[in-house]
Structures are given as structure tokens and as C-alpha cells.
Amino acid sequence: MTAREAAVAVAHPNIALIKYWGKRDEHLVLPFTDSLSLTLDVFPTTTTVRLDPDAAADHVVMDGAPARGEVLSRATTFLDLVRERAGRRERALVDTRNTVPVGAGLASSASGFAALTLAAAHAYGLPGDAGELSRLARRGSGSAARSLFGGFVVWHAGDPGAPDPDRASYAEPVTDARLDAALVAVVLEPGPKPVSSREAMRRTVATSPLYPDWVTDSRADLVRLRRALREGDMATVGETAERNALAMHATMEAARPAVRYRTGASDAVLGHVRRLREEGVGAWATMDAGPNVKVLCASADAERVADRMREATEARVVVARSGPAAGLRQVTA
């Protein structure tokens, strides 16, 4: 890959149906379990990386304002990794525009670091195939490894005993899925959550007595869900995804001190989803690290589900379907 003066990339968030929760290696961002997600066609992140040989430091702008604190630190640390692999030294000007609410459990870090990975790799001329890019994105944010691909995506945790654990952990598309699924996002709270995902994961792994069983059950859930995807079995996919998500939240709520993202409003939406099923509508809930609820259903049922969520809540409701892989919008030499 030839280095470019600037590159612009667009990536979309993904929502895990089988969750990633907890790292066995914090430095390499290696998870305890495989995970499986659906990349969405809403809330894209657009990131421009422009090399500046005269700059003394990276300059990162997020949504029109200079990045500071942890956001800046994570971006510059990631750019250092890109430069190290590319054998380059130039600093970069990074401009990121999000349309997904940041820090609310709607996968803003996934789309953000996927877009940054693709733009930075092209700007610095870093060689690598899709697998290599997913390994690189993983170092910025674990779930970003999945947002490089469209549709259903599996992220392999990798064998802890592998000669090179870093190479063993990567994401790839699920090519044999036979479902046309949608996710209806019920955005209850668009603002940042009180406890970051990183801190919540550490606390859960270190202190929750339920965590070892969750890991075991999650591995079985993934096997069950992948089989259901191959068979086009929407009910089993939905039931498995909902169980996996609620078990993850129960596990973190058992941590000391407890990590609780679910709110009264979240529980109310979960109740609405259960009532939809009782009425014969195939709808199942999933939640990430935040109070917002996503409702999994067949694409043909998405508008009906969304209308019911709008009737039952005052929340913003967004219909998302299967989205594209991350892509370059512009590259200049």
C-alpha cells in the first residue's frame, strides 16, 4: 500500500448478538470469548487522516472540537502503533465526525476506530489484508475489529496457547447466514454512561462471581446462534441473543461494586418487547454497555416493531438493517 497525504474512511457501528465482555490481555485487547455481531446501516462515522510532516504532535478533532483527555490519548496511542508498523514518523491531523451518540452503548468506539484504522492505514501506506486491518482495529477498540466488515461478523478470540496470540484474534464476515434481520434501536439516553466499558469490564472480570459461568455459557450461545443463522432460524437467533445480553448484564450487576446500565426505562422497553412476542410478533431485545435497548426482528417486521416502540415510549426510535463494510471515501496523494 502506497502512503497518501490524506485518506477519508467511513464505518458503521455494529451491535453484538453474542457479546464481547472482558479481556484476557488488556494490551493486545484479546477477549475471553468469541463474539458475533450485525453491522448496521445507520449512525456512520467519517474520519479524515491527513499527514503533517511539520507537526510536533497529532491533532485530533472530534465533532468539531479538539479531543482531550482519554479520547485524545487513545487516538494518539493508536496512531503510534500505526506509525510503528508502517515505519513512518509523520504526525497526523485527524478529523472525526460521528452520527452515533458517543458513550451510550451504541458502538461509537466500534465505528470510530474502524474508520480511523482504515483511514490511517491508507494515509501511512500500511500494508495488510482485511484480516490484518481487523487485528489492527482491535487494538484501538475490540468491537472495531467487527465494524470493518458488513452484515453478520464473527470475532475470533483466538487460542490463548497459540504461538502468536495477536494473529489468532481477528474478525471476519459470516458468509453462510440466511437471515434478513433488522435492529430497532430505542435510544433512551443518548449521553455518555457513568461507567466506561473498559472500567466495567475490568470490574466484572475481577469481582463478579458469575463471570466464569457467563464465559462458558457465551461460548455455547455462539455455537447455537451460528447454527441458527445457517438454518435461517430467526426465533433461535433472537432467543439466544436476548439471553446472552441479559446474562451479561446480570453478571456485571453481580460485580463489586455493581455495574448497572439498565434503568427503569430500559426494563419498561424489555417488557414491551416481551408483550410483542406474546402477541405473535418475532421480537427480541439486546443491550450493550448502556441503557439503550435494541430490538432484533426480521427485516419485514421492523417498521411494525418500531411503531410499537414509538407508541410505548417517548424515546427516539431508529430502524437499522444490515450495513456495509467500512470503506474509503477519498484518498489523495
Short mmCIF file of C-alpha atoms in Angstrom, two decimals:
data_model
loop_
_atom_site.label_atom_id
_atom_site.label_comp_id
_atom_site.label_asym_id
_atom_site.label_seq_id
_atom_site.Cartn_x
_atom_site.Cartn_y
_atom_site.Cartn_z
CA MET A 1 0.00 0.00 0.00
CA THR A 2 1.39 3.39 -1.00
CA ALA A 3 1.39 6.21 1.56
CA ARG A 4 -1.06 9.03 0.86
CA GLU A 5 -1.18 12.61 2.04
CA ALA A 6 -4.74 12.11 3.29
CA ALA A 7 -7.44 9.46 3.44
CA VAL A 8 -11.12 9.59 4.37
CA ALA A 9 -12.92 6.48 5.63
CA VAL A 10 -16.50 5.73 6.66
CA ALA A 11 -17.51 2.95 9.06
CA HIS A 12 -20.74 1.93 10.74
CA PRO A 13 -21.37 0.65 14.26
CA ASN A 14 -22.14 -2.97 14.98
CA ILE A 15 -24.29 -4.49 17.68
CA ALA A 16 -23.16 -7.77 19.17
CA LEU A 17 -25.72 -10.56 19.36
CA ILE A 18 -23.20 -12.69 21.24
CA LYS A 19 -21.35 -10.26 23.45
CA TYR A 20 -17.71 -9.37 23.93
CA TRP A 21 -17.26 -8.65 27.62
CA GLY A 22 -13.87 -8.94 29.27
CA LYS A 23 -10.26 -9.11 28.12
CA ARG A 24 -7.73 -11.80 28.88
CA ASP A 25 -4.98 -9.46 27.63
CA GLU A 26 -5.52 -5.72 28.06
CA HIS A 27 -2.50 -4.65 25.98
CA LEU A 28 -3.35 -6.73 22.91
CA VAL A 29 -7.12 -6.44 23.51
CA LEU A 30 -7.69 -10.18 23.42
CA PRO A 31 -11.14 -11.28 24.64
CA PHE A 32 -12.06 -14.31 26.69
CA THR A 33 -14.75 -15.36 24.22
CA ASP A 34 -15.68 -15.18 20.55
CA SER A 35 -18.42 -12.69 19.69
CA LEU A 36 -20.84 -12.22 16.80
CA SER A 37 -22.45 -9.01 15.61
CA LEU A 38 -24.55 -7.29 12.97
CA THR A 39 -23.10 -4.20 11.32
CA LEU A 40 -25.80 -1.53 10.95
CA ASP A 41 -26.70 0.78 8.08
CA VAL A 42 -27.19 3.81 10.39
CA PHE A 43 -25.00 6.12 12.51
CA PRO A 44 -21.85 6.19 10.33
CA THR A 45 -18.56 7.70 11.46
CA THR A 46 -16.47 9.62 8.91
CA THR A 47 -12.79 10.08 9.69
CA THR A 48 -10.11 12.01 7.80
CA VAL A 49 -6.42 11.36 8.47
CA ARG A 50 -4.02 13.88 6.93
CA LEU A 51 -0.26 13.55 7.39
CA ASP A 52 1.60 16.67 8.55
CA PRO A 53 5.41 16.32 8.42
CA ASP A 54 5.81 19.69 10.18
CA ALA A 55 3.59 18.94 13.16
CA ALA A 56 5.17 18.21 16.53
CA ALA A 57 2.15 16.25 17.76
CA ASP A 58 -1.02 14.65 16.49
CA HIS A 59 -4.06 16.92 16.40
CA VAL A 60 -7.41 15.19 16.82
CA VAL A 61 -10.78 16.87 16.29
CA MET A 62 -13.99 15.09 17.23
CA ASP A 63 -17.29 16.54 16.06
CA GLY A 64 -15.74 19.97 15.56
CA ALA A 65 -13.96 20.25 18.92
CA PRO A 66 -10.35 19.37 19.84
CA ALA A 67 -10.17 15.98 21.53
CA ARG A 68 -8.78 15.94 25.06
CA GLY A 69 -8.14 13.51 27.88
CA GLU A 70 -8.71 9.82 27.29
CA VAL A 71 -10.19 10.33 23.82
CA LEU A 72 -7.02 12.08 22.64
CA SER A 73 -4.77 9.61 24.43
CA ARG A 74 -6.43 6.57 22.85
CA ALA A 75 -6.26 8.09 19.37
CA THR A 76 -2.60 9.11 19.59
CA THR A 77 -1.60 5.77 21.12
CA PHE A 78 -3.31 4.03 18.22
CA LEU A 79 -1.60 6.29 15.66
CA ASP A 80 1.75 5.47 17.31
CA LEU A 81 1.02 1.79 16.65
CA VAL A 82 0.18 2.51 13.01
CA ARG A 83 3.40 4.53 12.58
CA GLU A 84 5.45 1.80 14.20
CA ARG A 85 4.07 -0.84 11.84
CA ALA A 86 4.40 1.40 8.79
CA GLY A 87 7.91 2.59 9.65
CA ARG A 88 6.77 6.23 9.45
CA ARG A 89 7.21 9.23 11.74
CA GLU A 90 4.89 11.97 10.46
CA ARG A 91 2.24 13.20 12.85
CA ALA A 92 -1.36 13.36 11.72
CA LEU A 93 -4.34 15.67 11.68
CA VAL A 94 -7.45 13.61 12.44
CA ASP A 95 -10.98 14.86 11.98
CA THR A 96 -13.79 12.54 13.10
CA ARG A 97 -17.49 13.15 12.60
CA ASN A 98 -19.91 10.90 14.48
CA THR A 99 -23.60 10.49 13.89
CA VAL A 100 -23.93 7.87 16.64
CA PRO A 101 -24.40 9.06 20.24
CA VAL A 102 -20.99 8.73 21.93
CA GLY A 103 -20.55 6.65 25.08
CA ALA A 104 -24.17 5.48 25.29
CA GLY A 105 -23.78 1.79 24.42
CA LEU A 106 -24.43 2.31 20.71
CA ALA A 107 -20.99 1.23 19.49
CA SER A 108 -19.50 4.65 18.79
CA SER A 109 -15.99 3.33 19.54
CA ALA A 110 -16.52 0.47 17.08
CA SER A 111 -17.36 2.72 14.14
CA GLY A 112 -14.84 5.35 15.28
CA PHE A 113 -11.81 3.10 15.46
CA ALA A 114 -12.80 1.13 12.37
CA ALA A 115 -12.88 4.39 10.38
CA LEU A 116 -9.63 5.57 11.97
CA THR A 117 -7.96 2.23 11.21
CA LEU A 118 -8.88 2.29 7.54
CA ALA A 119 -8.02 5.97 7.01
CA ALA A 120 -4.74 5.83 8.95
CA ALA A 121 -3.59 2.59 7.28
CA HIS A 122 -4.06 4.16 3.85
CA ALA A 123 -2.58 7.53 4.81
CA TYR A 124 0.57 5.88 6.17
CA GLY A 125 0.80 3.22 3.46
CA LEU A 126 0.49 0.36 5.91
CA PRO A 127 0.20 -2.94 4.04
CA GLY A 128 -2.27 -5.58 5.09
CA ASP A 129 -5.36 -7.53 4.08
CA ALA A 130 -8.77 -7.35 5.75
CA GLY A 131 -7.68 -9.75 8.48
CA GLU A 132 -4.65 -7.62 9.30
CA LEU A 133 -6.78 -4.49 9.41
CA SER A 134 -9.21 -6.16 11.81
CA ARG A 135 -6.32 -7.13 14.10
CA LEU A 136 -5.13 -3.53 14.00
CA ALA A 137 -8.59 -2.09 14.68
CA ARG A 138 -8.91 -4.46 17.64
CA ARG A 139 -6.02 -2.67 19.32
CA GLY A 140 -7.98 0.59 19.28
CA SER A 141 -11.30 -0.86 20.39
CA GLY A 142 -12.13 -4.53 20.43
CA SER A 143 -15.51 -4.22 18.74
CA ALA A 144 -13.95 -2.09 15.97
CA ALA A 145 -12.50 -5.29 14.53
CA ARG A 146 -16.07 -6.25 13.59
CA SER A 147 -17.09 -2.87 12.11
CA LEU A 148 -14.58 -3.26 9.29
CA PHE A 149 -17.00 -5.80 7.76
CA GLY A 150 -20.63 -5.65 6.73
CA GLY A 151 -23.55 -7.83 7.78
CA PHE A 152 -23.06 -10.57 10.35
CA VAL A 153 -19.48 -10.73 11.61
CA VAL A 154 -17.67 -13.08 13.99
CA TRP A 155 -14.66 -12.00 16.05
CA HIS A 156 -12.45 -14.95 16.97
CA ALA A 157 -10.96 -14.67 20.45
CA GLY A 158 -8.10 -16.91 19.38
CA ASP A 159 -6.42 -19.78 21.17
CA PRO A 160 -4.58 -18.48 24.26
CA GLY A 161 -1.92 -21.12 23.59
CA ALA A 162 -1.29 -20.02 20.00
CA PRO A 163 2.35 -19.19 19.12
CA ASP A 164 1.22 -15.66 18.17
CA PRO A 165 -1.97 -14.78 20.12
CA ASP A 166 -2.21 -11.44 18.31
CA ARG A 167 -2.55 -13.11 14.89
CA ALA A 168 -5.03 -15.65 16.25
CA SER A 169 -7.62 -13.00 17.16
CA TYR A 170 -9.37 -11.35 14.22
CA ALA A 171 -12.82 -10.73 12.75
CA GLU A 172 -14.34 -11.99 9.51
CA PRO A 173 -17.76 -11.95 7.84
CA VAL A 174 -20.25 -14.74 8.45
CA THR A 175 -20.84 -15.86 4.89
CA ASP A 176 -23.45 -18.59 5.43
CA ALA A 177 -26.11 -16.60 7.30
CA ARG A 178 -29.60 -16.98 5.82
CA LEU A 179 -31.43 -14.25 7.73
CA ASP A 180 -32.60 -10.80 6.69
CA ALA A 181 -32.58 -9.22 10.15
CA ALA A 182 -33.11 -5.72 11.48
CA LEU A 183 -32.38 -3.97 14.76
CA VAL A 184 -34.74 -1.31 16.08
CA ALA A 185 -32.73 0.99 18.35
CA VAL A 186 -34.66 2.57 21.23
CA VAL A 187 -32.43 5.48 22.26
CA LEU A 188 -33.45 6.18 25.84
CA GLU A 189 -30.36 8.14 26.88
CA PRO A 190 -28.01 9.48 24.16
CA GLY A 191 -25.43 10.89 26.59
CA PRO A 192 -22.28 9.27 27.99
CA LYS A 193 -22.71 6.47 30.51
CA PRO A 194 -21.48 6.86 34.12
CA VAL A 195 -19.01 3.93 33.98
CA SER A 196 -16.89 3.33 30.87
CA SER A 197 -16.98 -0.06 29.19
CA ARG A 198 -13.30 -0.55 29.95
CA GLU A 199 -13.75 0.00 33.68
CA ALA A 200 -16.94 -2.05 33.75
CA MET A 201 -15.22 -4.99 32.02
CA ARG A 202 -12.28 -4.91 34.43
CA ARG A 203 -14.58 -4.80 37.44
CA THR A 204 -16.78 -7.61 36.14
CA VAL A 205 -13.87 -9.93 35.34
CA ALA A 206 -12.15 -9.23 38.65
CA THR A 207 -15.09 -9.34 41.05
CA SER A 208 -18.26 -10.90 39.62
CA PRO A 209 -18.79 -14.46 40.89
CA LEU A 210 -20.97 -15.08 37.83
CA TYR A 211 -18.30 -14.27 35.25
CA PRO A 212 -16.74 -17.75 34.77
CA ASP A 213 -20.16 -19.28 34.10
CA TRP A 214 -21.04 -16.44 31.73
CA VAL A 215 -17.91 -17.19 29.69
CA THR A 216 -18.82 -20.87 29.45
CA ASP A 217 -22.43 -20.15 28.54
CA SER A 218 -21.44 -17.49 25.99
CA ARG A 219 -19.28 -19.95 24.10
CA ALA A 220 -22.23 -22.34 23.87
CA ASP A 221 -24.52 -19.46 22.84
CA LEU A 222 -22.25 -18.63 19.91
CA VAL A 223 -22.31 -22.19 18.61
CA ARG A 224 -26.11 -22.24 18.88
CA LEU A 225 -26.53 -18.86 17.19
CA ARG A 226 -24.20 -19.64 14.29
CA ARG A 227 -26.14 -22.82 13.59
CA ALA A 228 -29.41 -20.88 13.70
CA LEU A 229 -28.02 -18.29 11.25
CA ARG A 230 -27.11 -21.07 8.81
CA GLU A 231 -30.60 -22.54 9.14
CA GLY A 232 -32.41 -19.21 8.88
CA ASP A 233 -33.97 -19.80 12.32
CA MET A 234 -34.94 -16.29 13.46
CA ALA A 235 -36.55 -17.43 16.71
CA THR A 236 -33.46 -19.26 17.93
CA VAL A 237 -31.21 -16.36 16.90
CA GLY A 238 -33.42 -13.93 18.82
CA GLU A 239 -33.85 -16.10 21.90
CA THR A 240 -30.12 -16.78 22.09
CA ALA A 241 -29.14 -13.13 21.61
CA GLU A 242 -31.59 -11.91 24.25
CA ARG A 243 -30.47 -14.49 26.77
CA ASN A 244 -26.81 -13.69 26.15
CA ALA A 245 -27.35 -9.96 26.65
CA LEU A 246 -29.44 -10.26 29.80
CA ALA A 247 -26.92 -12.73 31.26
CA MET A 248 -24.12 -10.25 30.58
CA HIS A 249 -25.99 -7.52 32.43
CA ALA A 250 -26.76 -9.85 35.35
CA THR A 251 -23.07 -10.77 35.51
CA MET A 252 -21.91 -7.14 35.69
CA GLU A 253 -24.62 -6.30 38.21
CA ALA A 254 -23.12 -9.01 40.44
CA ALA A 255 -19.73 -7.25 40.38
CA ARG A 256 -18.46 -5.41 43.46
CA PRO A 257 -19.39 -2.62 43.33
CA ALA A 258 -22.19 -3.44 40.92
CA VAL A 259 -22.16 -2.08 37.38
CA ARG A 260 -25.72 -1.27 36.40
CA TYR A 261 -26.54 0.15 33.00
CA ARG A 262 -30.16 -0.99 32.93
CA THR A 263 -32.61 1.66 34.07
CA GLY A 264 -36.32 1.68 34.78
CA ALA A 265 -36.87 2.90 31.24
CA SER A 266 -34.74 0.01 29.91
CA ASP A 267 -36.81 -2.51 31.85
CA ALA A 268 -40.01 -0.96 30.54
CA VAL A 269 -38.83 -1.43 26.95
CA LEU A 270 -37.87 -5.03 27.72
CA GLY A 271 -41.43 -5.52 28.92
CA HIS A 272 -42.82 -4.05 25.69
CA VAL A 273 -40.69 -6.49 23.70
CA ARG A 274 -41.99 -9.44 25.71
CA ARG A 275 -45.56 -8.32 25.08
CA LEU A 276 -44.88 -8.10 21.35
CA ARG A 277 -43.80 -11.74 21.40
CA GLU A 278 -46.92 -12.70 23.34
CA GLU A 279 -48.91 -11.10 20.51
CA GLY A 280 -47.11 -13.26 17.97
CA VAL A 281 -44.54 -10.73 16.70
CA GLY A 282 -40.99 -12.10 16.49
CA ALA A 283 -39.03 -9.54 18.52
CA TRP A 284 -36.15 -9.98 20.95
CA ALA A 285 -34.12 -7.47 22.94
CA THR A 286 -30.40 -6.94 23.26
CA MET A 287 -28.43 -4.36 25.25
CA ASP A 288 -24.81 -3.32 25.30
CA ALA A 289 -22.95 -1.23 27.89
CA GLY A 290 -25.61 1.40 28.29
CA PRO A 291 -29.33 1.83 28.99
CA ASN A 292 -30.46 1.79 25.37
CA VAL A 293 -32.30 -1.22 24.01
CA LYS A 294 -32.05 -2.72 20.54
CA VAL A 295 -34.87 -4.93 19.31
CA LEU A 296 -33.91 -7.75 16.95
CA CYS A 297 -36.51 -8.83 14.43
CA ALA A 298 -36.97 -9.90 10.84
CA SER A 299 -36.42 -7.02 8.45
CA ALA A 300 -40.02 -7.35 7.24
CA ASP A 301 -41.28 -6.70 10.79
CA ALA A 302 -39.00 -3.75 11.56
CA GLU A 303 -41.44 -0.91 10.88
CA ARG A 304 -44.20 -2.61 12.83
CA VAL A 305 -41.86 -3.11 15.80
CA ALA A 306 -40.63 0.48 15.54
CA ASP A 307 -44.18 1.83 15.54
CA ARG A 308 -44.98 -0.11 18.71
CA MET A 309 -41.85 1.21 20.41
CA ARG A 310 -42.81 4.76 19.47
CA GLU A 311 -46.31 4.25 20.84
CA ALA A 312 -44.99 2.82 24.10
CA THR A 313 -42.11 5.23 24.79
CA GLU A 314 -41.07 8.82 24.27
CA ALA A 315 -37.63 7.69 23.13
CA ARG A 316 -36.04 8.21 19.75
CA VAL A 317 -36.57 5.05 17.72
CA VAL A 318 -34.30 4.23 14.77
CA VAL A 319 -34.68 1.31 12.37
CA ALA A 320 -31.38 -0.25 11.35
CA ARG A 321 -30.79 -3.02 8.88
CA SER A 322 -27.69 -4.88 7.74
CA GLY A 323 -24.99 -2.36 6.91
CA PRO A 324 -21.91 -2.21 4.70
CA ALA A 325 -18.25 -2.84 5.35
CA ALA A 326 -16.04 0.13 6.17
CA GLY A 327 -14.85 1.89 3.04
CA LEU A 328 -12.66 4.66 1.72
CA ARG A 329 -14.47 7.75 0.56
CA GLN A 330 -11.43 9.69 -0.67
CA VAL A 331 -7.69 9.16 -0.92
CA THR A 332 -5.27 11.85 -2.10
CA ALA A 333 -1.60 11.53 -2.87
#
